PDB file of C-alpha atoms and ligand atoms in Angstrom:
ATOM      1  CA  MET A1297      -0.393   0.005   0.234  1.00 89.00           C
ATOM      2  CA  THR A1298       1.246   3.327  -0.964  1.00 97.00           C
ATOM      3  CA  LEU A1299       1.321   5.793   2.117  1.00 98.00           C
ATOM      4  CA  ARG A1300       0.250   9.619   0.580  1.00 98.00           C
ATOM      5  CA  PHE A1301       1.270  12.782   2.414  1.00 98.00           C
ATOM      6  CA  ASP A1302      -0.365  15.970   1.055  1.00 98.00           C
ATOM      7  CA  ILE A1303       1.874  18.844   2.331  1.00 98.00           C
ATOM      8  CA  LEU A1304      -0.010  22.692   2.778  1.00 98.00           C
ATOM      9  CA  THR A1305       2.432  25.306   2.776  1.00 98.00           C
ATOM     10  CA  THR A1306       3.484  28.476   1.187  1.00 96.00           C
ATOM     11  CA  PHE A1307       6.514  27.085   0.011  1.00 97.00           C
ATOM     12  CA  PRO A1308       5.338  24.293  -2.168  1.00 97.00           C
ATOM     13  CA  GLU A1309       8.892  24.098  -3.978  1.00 97.00           C
ATOM     14  CA  MET A1310      10.441  22.888  -1.070  1.00 97.00           C
ATOM     15  CA  PHE A1311       8.692  19.810  -1.446  1.00 98.00           C
ATOM     16  CA  GLY A1312      10.266  18.906  -4.915  1.00 97.00           C
ATOM     17  CA  GLN A1313      10.327  15.217  -5.928  1.00 95.00           C
ATOM     18  CA  GLU A1314      13.770  15.451  -8.118  1.00 95.00           C
ATOM     19  CA  ALA A1315      17.492  15.533  -6.888  1.00 96.00           C
ATOM     20  CA  PRO A1316      18.535  17.756  -5.270  1.00 95.00           C
ATOM     21  CA  ALA A1317      15.508  18.403  -3.456  1.00 96.00           C
ATOM     22  CA  ALA A1318      16.020  16.915   0.417  1.00 96.00           C
ATOM     23  CA  LEU A1319      13.305  14.008  -0.725  1.00 97.00           C
ATOM     24  CA  GLY A1320      14.366  13.743  -4.131  1.00 97.00           C
ATOM     25  CA  LEU A1321      17.644  11.522  -3.152  1.00 95.00           C
ATOM     26  CA  SER A1322      18.598   8.509  -0.964  1.00 94.00           C
ATOM     27  CA  ILE A1323      16.076   6.393   0.797  1.00 95.00           C
ATOM     28  CA  PRO A1324      12.939   8.580   0.301  1.00 96.00           C
ATOM     29  CA  ALA A1325      13.769   8.853  -3.733  1.00 96.00           C
ATOM     30  CA  ARG A1326      14.080   5.445  -3.938  1.00 95.00           C
ATOM     31  CA  ALA A1327      10.694   4.507  -1.749  1.00 96.00           C
ATOM     32  CA  ARG A1328       8.832   6.828  -3.868  1.00 97.00           C
ATOM     33  CA  THR A1329       9.889   5.332  -7.630  1.00 96.00           C
ATOM     34  CA  ALA A1330       9.398   2.133  -5.674  1.00 95.00           C
ATOM     35  CA  GLY A1331       5.584   3.184  -5.047  1.00 97.00           C
ATOM     36  CA  VAL A1332       5.310   2.651  -1.490  1.00 97.00           C
ATOM     37  CA  VAL A1333       5.076   6.768  -0.711  1.00 98.00           C
ATOM     38  CA  GLU A1334       3.676   9.642  -2.669  1.00 98.00           C
ATOM     39  CA  TRP A1335       3.335  13.328  -1.779  1.00 98.00           C
ATOM     40  CA  HIS A1336       2.088  16.300  -2.968  1.00 98.00           C
ATOM     41  CA  ALA A1337       2.683  19.644  -1.786  1.00 98.00           C
ATOM     42  CA  HIS A1338       0.138  22.505  -1.966  1.00 98.00           C
ATOM     43  CA  ASN A1339       0.111  26.326  -1.961  1.00 98.00           C
ATOM     44  CA  ILE A1340      -2.454  27.511   0.650  1.00 98.00           C
ATOM     45  CA  ARG A1341      -2.365  30.908  -1.014  1.00 97.00           C
ATOM     46  CA  ASP A1342      -4.309  28.940  -4.490  1.00 97.00           C
ATOM     47  CA  TRP A1343      -7.362  29.301  -1.609  1.00 97.00           C
ATOM     48  CA  ALA A1344      -6.674  32.586  -0.335  1.00 97.00           C
ATOM     49  CA  HIS A1345     -10.103  34.417  -1.774  1.00 91.00           C
ATOM     50  CA  ASN A1346      -9.166  38.174  -0.677  1.00 87.00           C
ATOM     51  CA  LYS A1347      -7.387  41.036  -2.687  1.00 86.00           C
ATOM     52  CA  HIS A1348      -3.849  40.210  -2.751  1.00 91.00           C
ATOM     53  CA  ASP A1349      -4.238  36.171  -1.765  1.00 91.00           C
ATOM     54  CA  ARG A1350      -2.883  36.983   1.506  1.00 95.00           C
ATOM     55  CA  THR A1351      -2.616  33.994   4.183  1.00 96.00           C
ATOM     56  CA  ASP A1352      -2.139  36.182   6.704  1.00 95.00           C
ATOM     57  CA  ASP A1353      -2.770  39.380   8.719  1.00 95.00           C
ATOM     58  CA  ARG A1354      -1.730  41.444  12.129  1.00 95.00           C
ATOM     59  CA  PRO A1355      -2.439  40.168  15.627  1.00 95.00           C
ATOM     60  CA  PHE A1356      -5.365  41.156  17.373  1.00 97.00           C
ATOM     61  CA  GLY A1357      -3.790  42.757  20.313  1.00 96.00           C
ATOM     62  CA  GLY A1358      -1.064  44.138  18.832  1.00 95.00           C
ATOM     63  CA  GLY A1359       2.630  43.083  18.412  1.00 93.00           C
ATOM     64  CA  PRO A1360       5.201  41.783  15.772  1.00 91.00           C
ATOM     65  CA  GLY A1361       4.657  39.004  12.999  1.00 92.00           C
ATOM     66  CA  MET A1362       2.084  38.148  11.194  1.00 95.00           C
ATOM     67  CA  VAL A1363      -0.592  35.096  11.823  1.00 96.00           C
ATOM     68  CA  MET A1364      -1.923  32.769   9.448  1.00 97.00           C
ATOM     69  CA  SER A1365      -5.527  33.338   8.484  1.00 97.00           C
ATOM     70  CA  CYS A1366      -8.399  30.822   9.020  1.00 97.00           C
ATOM     71  CA  GLN A1367      -9.582  31.199   5.825  1.00 97.00           C
ATOM     72  CA  PRO A1368      -7.180  30.017   3.432  1.00 98.00           C
ATOM     73  CA  ILE A1369      -6.226  27.019   5.942  1.00 98.00           C
ATOM     74  CA  TRP A1370     -10.041  25.940   6.480  1.00 98.00           C
ATOM     75  CA  ASP A1371     -10.608  25.465   2.569  1.00 98.00           C
ATOM     76  CA  ALA A1372      -7.692  24.636   1.749  1.00 98.00           C
ATOM     77  CA  VAL A1373      -7.520  21.434   4.113  1.00 98.00           C
ATOM     78  CA  HIS A1374     -11.490  20.502   2.875  1.00 98.00           C
ATOM     79  CA  ALA A1375     -10.437  20.639  -0.791  1.00 98.00           C
ATOM     80  CA  VAL A1376      -6.940  18.906  -0.401  1.00 98.00           C
ATOM     81  CA  GLU A1377      -8.795  16.099   1.529  1.00 98.00           C
ATOM     82  CA  ALA A1378     -11.462  15.603  -0.978  1.00 98.00           C
ATOM     83  CA  LEU A1379      -8.700  14.746  -3.806  1.00 98.00           C
ATOM     84  CA  ASP A1380      -8.838  11.024  -2.023  1.00 98.00           C
ATOM     85  CA  SER A1381     -10.628   9.019  -0.737  1.00 97.00           C
ATOM     86  CA  ARG A1382      -8.265   7.743   1.802  1.00 97.00           C
ATOM     87  CA  PRO A1383      -8.974   9.244   5.011  1.00 97.00           C
ATOM     88  CA  ALA A1384      -5.872  11.699   6.229  1.00 98.00           C
ATOM     89  CA  THR A1385      -4.803  12.017   9.707  1.00 98.00           C
ATOM     90  CA  ARG A1386      -4.354  15.615  10.064  1.00 98.00           C
ATOM     91  CA  ILE A1387      -0.914  16.789  11.246  1.00 98.00           C
ATOM     92  CA  LEU A1388      -0.044  20.781  12.123  1.00 98.00           C
ATOM     93  CA  LEU A1389       3.523  21.125  12.155  1.00 98.00           C
ATOM     94  CA  THR A1390       4.078  23.871  15.346  1.00 97.00           C
ATOM     95  CA  PRO A1391       6.975  24.226  18.497  1.00 96.00           C
ATOM     96  CA  GLN A1392       4.242  23.861  20.498  1.00 96.00           C
ATOM     97  CA  GLY A1393       3.177  20.129  19.507  1.00 97.00           C
ATOM     98  CA  ALA A1394       4.181  16.798  20.885  1.00 98.00           C
ATOM     99  CA  PRO A1395       7.761  16.061  20.360  1.00 98.00           C
ATOM    100  CA  LEU A1396       8.128  13.722  17.621  1.00 98.00           C
ATOM    101  CA  ASN A1397       9.861  10.564  18.457  1.00 97.00           C
ATOM    102  CA  GLN A1398      10.746   7.160  16.651  1.00 94.00           C
ATOM    103  CA  ARG A1399       7.598   5.676  18.029  1.00 95.00           C
ATOM    104  CA  THR A1400       4.829   8.671  16.949  1.00 97.00           C
ATOM    105  CA  ALA A1401       7.241   8.084  13.542  1.00 97.00           C
ATOM    106  CA  GLU A1402       6.202   4.148  13.459  1.00 95.00           C
ATOM    107  CA  ASP A1403       2.994   5.122  14.521  1.00 97.00           C
ATOM    108  CA  LEU A1404       2.455   7.449  11.679  1.00 98.00           C
ATOM    109  CA  ALA A1405       4.199   5.002   9.077  1.00 97.00           C
ATOM    110  CA  ARG A1406       0.909   2.735   9.708  1.00 97.00           C
ATOM    111  CA  ALA A1407      -1.519   5.350   8.674  1.00 98.00           C
ATOM    112  CA  PRO A1408      -2.636   5.411   4.843  1.00 98.00           C
ATOM    113  CA  ARG A1409      -2.492   9.153   4.686  1.00 98.00           C
ATOM    114  CA  LEU A1410      -1.130  12.491   6.058  1.00 98.00           C
ATOM    115  CA  LEU A1411      -1.745  15.603   6.012  1.00 99.00           C
ATOM    116  CA  LEU A1412       0.558  17.897   7.082  1.00 98.00           C
ATOM    117  CA  ILE A1413      -0.250  21.521   7.515  1.00 98.00           C
ATOM    118  CA  ALA A1414       3.473  24.054   7.366  1.00 98.00           C
ATOM    119  CA  GLY A1415       2.507  27.108   9.098  1.00 89.00           C
ATOM    120  CA  HIS A1416       4.887  30.176   9.221  1.00 83.00           C
ATOM    121  CA  TYR A1417       4.957  33.912  10.367  1.00 77.00           C
ATOM    122  CA  GLU A1418       3.939  34.140  14.519  1.00 84.00           C
ATOM    123  CA  GLY A1419       1.802  31.160  13.905  1.00 92.00           C
ATOM    124  CA  VAL A1420      -1.737  29.986  12.744  1.00 97.00           C
ATOM    125  CA  ASP A1421      -5.091  31.889  13.904  1.00 97.00           C
ATOM    126  CA  GLU A1422      -6.199  29.680  17.185  1.00 97.00           C
ATOM    127  CA  ARG A1423      -9.325  29.070  15.793  1.00 98.00           C
ATOM    128  CA  VAL A1424      -8.594  26.982  12.714  1.00 98.00           C
ATOM    129  CA  ILE A1425      -6.713  24.840  14.640  1.00 98.00           C
ATOM    130  CA  GLU A1426      -9.532  24.407  17.427  1.00 98.00           C
ATOM    131  CA  ALA A1427     -12.250  23.687  14.168  1.00 98.00           C
ATOM    132  CA  LEU A1428      -9.364  21.196  12.578  1.00 98.00           C
ATOM    133  CA  SER A1429      -8.338  19.482  15.411  1.00 98.00           C
ATOM    134  CA  PRO A1430      -4.941  18.569  13.872  1.00 98.00           C
ATOM    135  CA  ARG A1431      -2.338  16.457  15.826  1.00 98.00           C
ATOM    136  CA  GLU A1432       0.113  18.612  16.737  1.00 98.00           C
ATOM    137  CA  ILE A1433       3.986  17.857  16.164  1.00 98.00           C
ATOM    138  CA  SER A1434       7.080  19.431  17.125  1.00 98.00           C
ATOM    139  CA  ILE A1435      10.802  18.355  16.036  1.00 98.00           C
ATOM    140  CA  GLY A1436      12.469  19.715  19.062  1.00 97.00           C
ATOM    141  CA  ASP A1437      12.796  22.634  21.322  1.00 97.00           C
ATOM    142  CA  TYR A1438      14.055  25.361  19.221  1.00 96.00           C
ATOM    143  CA  VAL A1439      11.954  28.002  16.626  1.00 95.00           C
ATOM    144  CA  LEU A1440      12.319  27.327  12.906  1.00 96.00           C
ATOM    145  CA  SER A1441      11.136  30.060  10.573  1.00 94.00           C
ATOM    146  CA  GLY A1442       8.004  27.860   9.211  1.00 95.00           C
ATOM    147  CA  GLY A1443       6.818  24.255   9.752  1.00 97.00           C
ATOM    148  CA  GLU A1444       8.030  23.230   6.320  1.00 98.00           C
ATOM    149  CA  LEU A1445      11.731  21.884   7.343  1.00 98.00           C
ATOM    150  CA  ALA A1446      10.002  20.200  10.378  1.00 98.00           C
ATOM    151  CA  ALA A1447       7.652  18.779   7.889  1.00 98.00           C
ATOM    152  CA  LEU A1448      10.465  17.219   5.831  1.00 98.00           C
ATOM    153  CA  VAL A1449      12.330  16.039   8.912  1.00 98.00           C
ATOM    154  CA  LEU A1450       8.800  14.367   9.829  1.00 98.00           C
ATOM    155  CA  MET A1451       8.788  12.524   6.460  1.00 98.00           C
ATOM    156  CA  ASP A1452      11.984  11.452   6.138  1.00 98.00           C
ATOM    157  CA  ALA A1453      11.370   9.849   9.517  1.00 97.00           C
ATOM    158  CA  VAL A1454       8.368   7.894   8.333  1.00 97.00           C
ATOM    159  CA  ILE A1455       9.232   7.266   4.866  1.00 97.00           C
ATOM    160  CA  ARG A1456      12.296   5.017   5.749  1.00 95.00           C
ATOM    161  CA  LEU A1457      10.361   3.004   8.215  1.00 94.00           C
ATOM    162  CA  LEU A1458       7.837   1.802   5.101  1.00 95.00           C
ATOM    163  CA  PRO A1459       8.232  -1.576   4.118  1.00 92.00           C
ATOM    164  CA  GLY A1460       9.708  -1.795   0.982  1.00 90.00           C
ATOM    165  CA  ALA A1461      11.570   1.696   1.455  1.00 92.00           C
ATOM    166  CA  LEU A1462      15.051   0.620   2.591  1.00 87.00           C
ATOM    167  CA  GLY A1463      17.006  -1.776   0.128  1.00 78.00           C
ATOM    168  CA  ASP A1464      19.070  -4.863   1.075  1.00 65.00           C
ATOM    169  CA  ASP A1465      22.154  -2.425   1.777  1.00 58.00           C
ATOM    170  CA  ASP A1466      20.088  -0.444   4.350  1.00 60.00           C
ATOM    171  CA  SER A1467      17.737  -3.402   6.058  1.00 58.00           C
ATOM    172  CA  ALA A1468      20.466  -4.434   8.269  1.00 38.00           C
ATOM    173  CA  LEU A1469      21.294  -1.078  10.139  1.00 50.00           C
ATOM    174  CA  GLN A1470      19.963  -1.521  13.815  1.00 62.00           C
ATOM    175  CA  ASP A1471      18.856   2.411  14.333  1.00 73.00           C
ATOM    176  CA  SER A1472      19.138   4.330  17.247  1.00 75.00           C
ATOM    177  CA  PHE A1473      15.643   4.618  19.202  1.00 78.00           C
ATOM    178  CA  GLY A1474      14.272   1.567  17.200  1.00 74.00           C
ATOM    179  CA  PRO A1475      13.167  -1.827  18.542  1.00 73.00           C
ATOM    180  CA  LEU A1476      15.857  -3.999  19.620  1.00 73.00           C
ATOM    181  CA  PRO A1477      17.822  -6.199  17.255  1.00 73.00           C
ATOM    182  CA  THR A1478      16.001  -9.390  15.921  1.00 75.00           C
ATOM    183  CA  THR A1479      18.508 -10.630  13.490  1.00 74.00           C
ATOM    184  CA  ASP A1480      22.043 -11.073  13.437  1.00 71.00           C
ATOM    185  CA  PRO A1481      24.013  -9.332  11.398  1.00 65.00           C
ATOM    186  CA  ASN A1482      24.107 -12.007   8.586  1.00 71.00           C
ATOM    187  CA  GLY A1483      19.848 -11.346   9.060  1.00 72.00           C
ATOM    188  CA  GLU A1484      19.420 -14.565  10.610  1.00 78.00           C
ATOM    189  CA  PRO A1485      16.862 -14.443  13.662  1.00 81.00           C
ATOM    190  CA  VAL A1486      18.317 -13.638  16.898  1.00 82.00           C
ATOM    191  CA  ASP A1487      18.376 -16.834  19.380  1.00 84.00           C
ATOM    192  CA  PRO A1488      15.060 -15.299  21.470  1.00 84.00           C
ATOM    193  CA  GLY A1489      16.898 -17.239  24.442  1.00 88.00           C
ATOM    194  CA  LEU A1490      20.081 -15.618  24.388  1.00 86.00           C
ATOM    195  CA  LEU A1491      18.482 -12.257  23.302  1.00 85.00           C
ATOM    196  CA  ALA A1492      16.410 -12.487  26.897  1.00 88.00           C
ATOM    197  CA  ARG A1493      19.202 -13.796  28.621  1.00 90.00           C
ATOM    198  CA  LEU A1494      21.485 -10.640  27.509  1.00 88.00           C
ATOM    199  CA  LEU A1495      18.317  -8.268  28.256  1.00 88.00           C
ATOM    200  CA  ASP A1496      18.103  -9.865  31.558  1.00 92.00           C
ATOM    201  CA  GLU A1497      21.996  -9.812  32.940  1.00 91.00           C
ATOM    202  CA  PHE A1498      22.022  -5.896  31.111  1.00 88.00           C
ATOM    203  CA  GLY A1499      18.833  -5.445  32.865  1.00 91.00           C
ATOM    204  CA  ILE A1500      17.065  -3.939  30.132  1.00 89.00           C
ATOM    205  CA  ALA A1501      13.558  -4.461  29.421  1.00 90.00           C
ATOM    206  CA  PRO A1502      12.496  -5.792  26.174  1.00 87.00           C
ATOM    207  CA  ASP A1503      10.412  -2.509  24.880  1.00 89.00           C
ATOM    208  CA  THR A1504      13.523  -0.510  25.662  1.00 91.00           C
ATOM    209  CA  ARG A1505      14.868   2.006  23.209  1.00 91.00           C
ATOM    210  CA  LEU A1506      18.550   2.152  22.880  1.00 93.00           C
ATOM    211  CA  LEU A1507      21.185   4.688  21.196  1.00 94.00           C
ATOM    212  CA  ASP A1508      22.961   2.564  18.142  1.00 91.00           C
ATOM    213  CA  CYS A1509      26.470   1.250  18.602  1.00 92.00           C
ATOM    214  CA  PRO A1510      29.573   2.247  16.915  1.00 94.00           C
ATOM    215  CA  HIS A1511      30.069   1.140  13.341  1.00 93.00           C
ATOM    216  CA  PHE A1512      33.094   0.289  12.036  1.00 96.00           C
ATOM    217  CA  THR A1513      34.502  -0.296   8.255  1.00 96.00           C
ATOM    218  CA  ARG A1514      37.759  -1.188   6.327  1.00 96.00           C
ATOM    219  CA  PRO A1515      40.537  -0.525   7.125  1.00 97.00           C
ATOM    220  CA  ARG A1516      41.090  -2.923   9.790  1.00 97.00           C
ATOM    221  CA  VAL A1517      43.505  -0.161  11.019  1.00 98.00           C
ATOM    222  CA  TRP A1518      43.253   3.113  10.701  1.00 98.00           C
ATOM    223  CA  GLU A1519      46.011   5.927  11.388  1.00 98.00           C
ATOM    224  CA  GLY A1520      46.838   3.426  14.332  1.00 98.00           C
ATOM    225  CA  ARG A1521      43.408   3.048  15.936  1.00 98.00           C
ATOM    226  CA  GLU A1522      42.126  -0.511  15.558  1.00 98.00           C
ATOM    227  CA  VAL A1523      38.486  -1.816  14.713  1.00 98.00           C
ATOM    228  CA  PRO A1524      37.140  -3.956  18.137  1.00 98.00           C
ATOM    229  CA  GLU A1525      38.399  -7.422  17.885  1.00 97.00           C
ATOM    230  CA  VAL A1526      35.217  -8.810  18.415  1.00 97.00           C
ATOM    231  CA  LEU A1527      33.890  -7.791  15.249  1.00 96.00           C
ATOM    232  CA  LEU A1528      36.327  -9.474  13.453  1.00 97.00           C
ATOM    233  CA  SER A1529      35.535 -12.740  15.078  1.00 96.00           C
ATOM    234  CA  GLY A1530      32.555 -13.891  13.270  1.00 94.00           C
ATOM    235  CA  ASP A1531      30.959 -15.261  16.467  1.00 93.00           C
ATOM    236  CA  HIS A1532      27.595 -13.864  16.167  1.00 90.00           C
ATOM    237  CA  GLY A1533      26.461 -14.043  20.026  1.00 90.00           C
ATOM    238  CA  ALA A1534      29.156 -12.612  21.100  1.00 93.00           C
ATOM    239  CA  VAL A1535      29.091  -9.610  18.412  1.00 92.00           C
ATOM    240  CA  LEU A1536      25.186  -9.344  19.455  1.00 90.00           C
ATOM    241  CA  ARG A1537      26.538  -8.843  23.145  1.00 93.00           C
ATOM    242  CA  TRP A1538      29.078  -6.346  22.296  1.00 94.00           C
ATOM    243  CA  ARG A1539      26.373  -4.177  20.270  1.00 92.00           C
ATOM    244  CA  LEU A1540      24.271  -4.320  23.014  1.00 92.00           C
ATOM    245  CA  GLU A1541      26.702  -3.306  25.757  1.00 94.00           C
ATOM    246  CA  GLN A1542      27.916  -0.370  23.786  1.00 95.00           C
ATOM    247  CA  ALA A1543      24.447   0.542  23.165  1.00 93.00           C
ATOM    248  CA  LEU A1544      23.651   0.875  26.428  1.00 94.00           C
ATOM    249  CA  ALA A1545      26.770   2.468  28.014  1.00 95.00           C
ATOM    250  CA  ARG A1546      26.018   5.116  25.041  1.00 96.00           C
ATOM    251  CA  THR A1547      22.685   5.234  26.334  1.00 95.00           C
ATOM    252  CA  LYS A1548      23.456   5.510  29.844  1.00 95.00           C
ATOM    253  CA  ALA A1549      26.423   8.291  29.393  1.00 97.00           C
ATOM    254  CA  ARG A1550      24.369  10.211  26.829  1.00 97.00           C
ATOM    255  CA  ARG A1551      20.507   9.595  27.197  1.00 96.00           C
ATOM    256  CA  PRO A1552      19.800   8.366  30.431  1.00 95.00           C
ATOM    257  CA  ASP A1553      16.276   9.395  30.132  1.00 94.00           C
ATOM    258  CA  LEU A1554      15.939   7.063  27.560  1.00 92.00           C
ATOM    259  CA  LEU A1555      16.423   4.311  30.672  1.00 92.00           C
TER     260      LEU A1555
HETATM  261  N1  LIG B3036       7.846  25.006  13.204  1.00 50.87           N
HETATM  262  C1  LIG B3036       8.443  26.011  13.572  1.00 50.87           C
HETATM  263  N2  LIG B3036       9.334  25.454  14.581  1.00 50.87           N
HETATM  264  C2  LIG B3036       8.783  24.245  14.869  1.00 50.87           C
HETATM  265  C3  LIG B3036       9.302  23.377  15.255  1.00 50.87           C
HETATM  266  N3  LIG B3036      10.474  23.004  16.074  1.00 50.87           N
HETATM  267  N4  LIG B3036       9.108  22.001  15.140  1.00 50.87           N
HETATM  268  C4  LIG B3036       7.965  22.117  14.339  1.00 50.87           C
HETATM  269  N5  LIG B3036       7.598  23.044  13.700  1.00 50.87           N
HETATM  270  C5  LIG B3036       8.066  23.990  13.850  1.00 50.87           C
END
């Protein structure tokens, strides 16, 4: 099944489908070619039925900046939703939203259709947010100039999770924040008994999300620095143990909040 994204923005050019556009390269581009994702960017200005096609106005109560008006966003959402029969999950990208994390990305990757609203200027008139009741998502505790880059980040995080998006070379990767490994370095299923024993020994719950372990490639020695011996041993059990140990140590040191 194809996941359909619709993006409502005043900068649709940012969502180009061909390289060098952000999603026109690498995994998102391959996923699109493979038919697992499609995306369509729509200019909110096309629904701004006023004298200068304005999508924003001055804030009531005064203050700097402009506020995105209700009517163009409301009309754009309904017109775009009607373009396809699949129900759309509405998402507003805003620094005031719930922080995006891997579990949210996994959840969104199961939807048939996501409609992303990229706000700009000082914000969006609260009444249209209330009326549309979108999920509100932030990509971090900092302020971007608009929701477009946040939408691109969310799309990339979701697209790479779609079945069929990753090629053979990528699928062996164990991502940070991903579920614990179920396959060994050769793609063989991990012995569940061994994994359970290691988790027990390290005191890790099976649903813990760890940072990724370090990775190495050729040459074996670079500028006097050697690759850890265990990775050359061919002993899959030992490699799994080492990777889990490393992932846990990194998580403890860098992101104890994940444990
Ligand atoms: N728009 C501006 N800043 C943002 C952020 N941090 N996350 C999502 N949307 C945004």
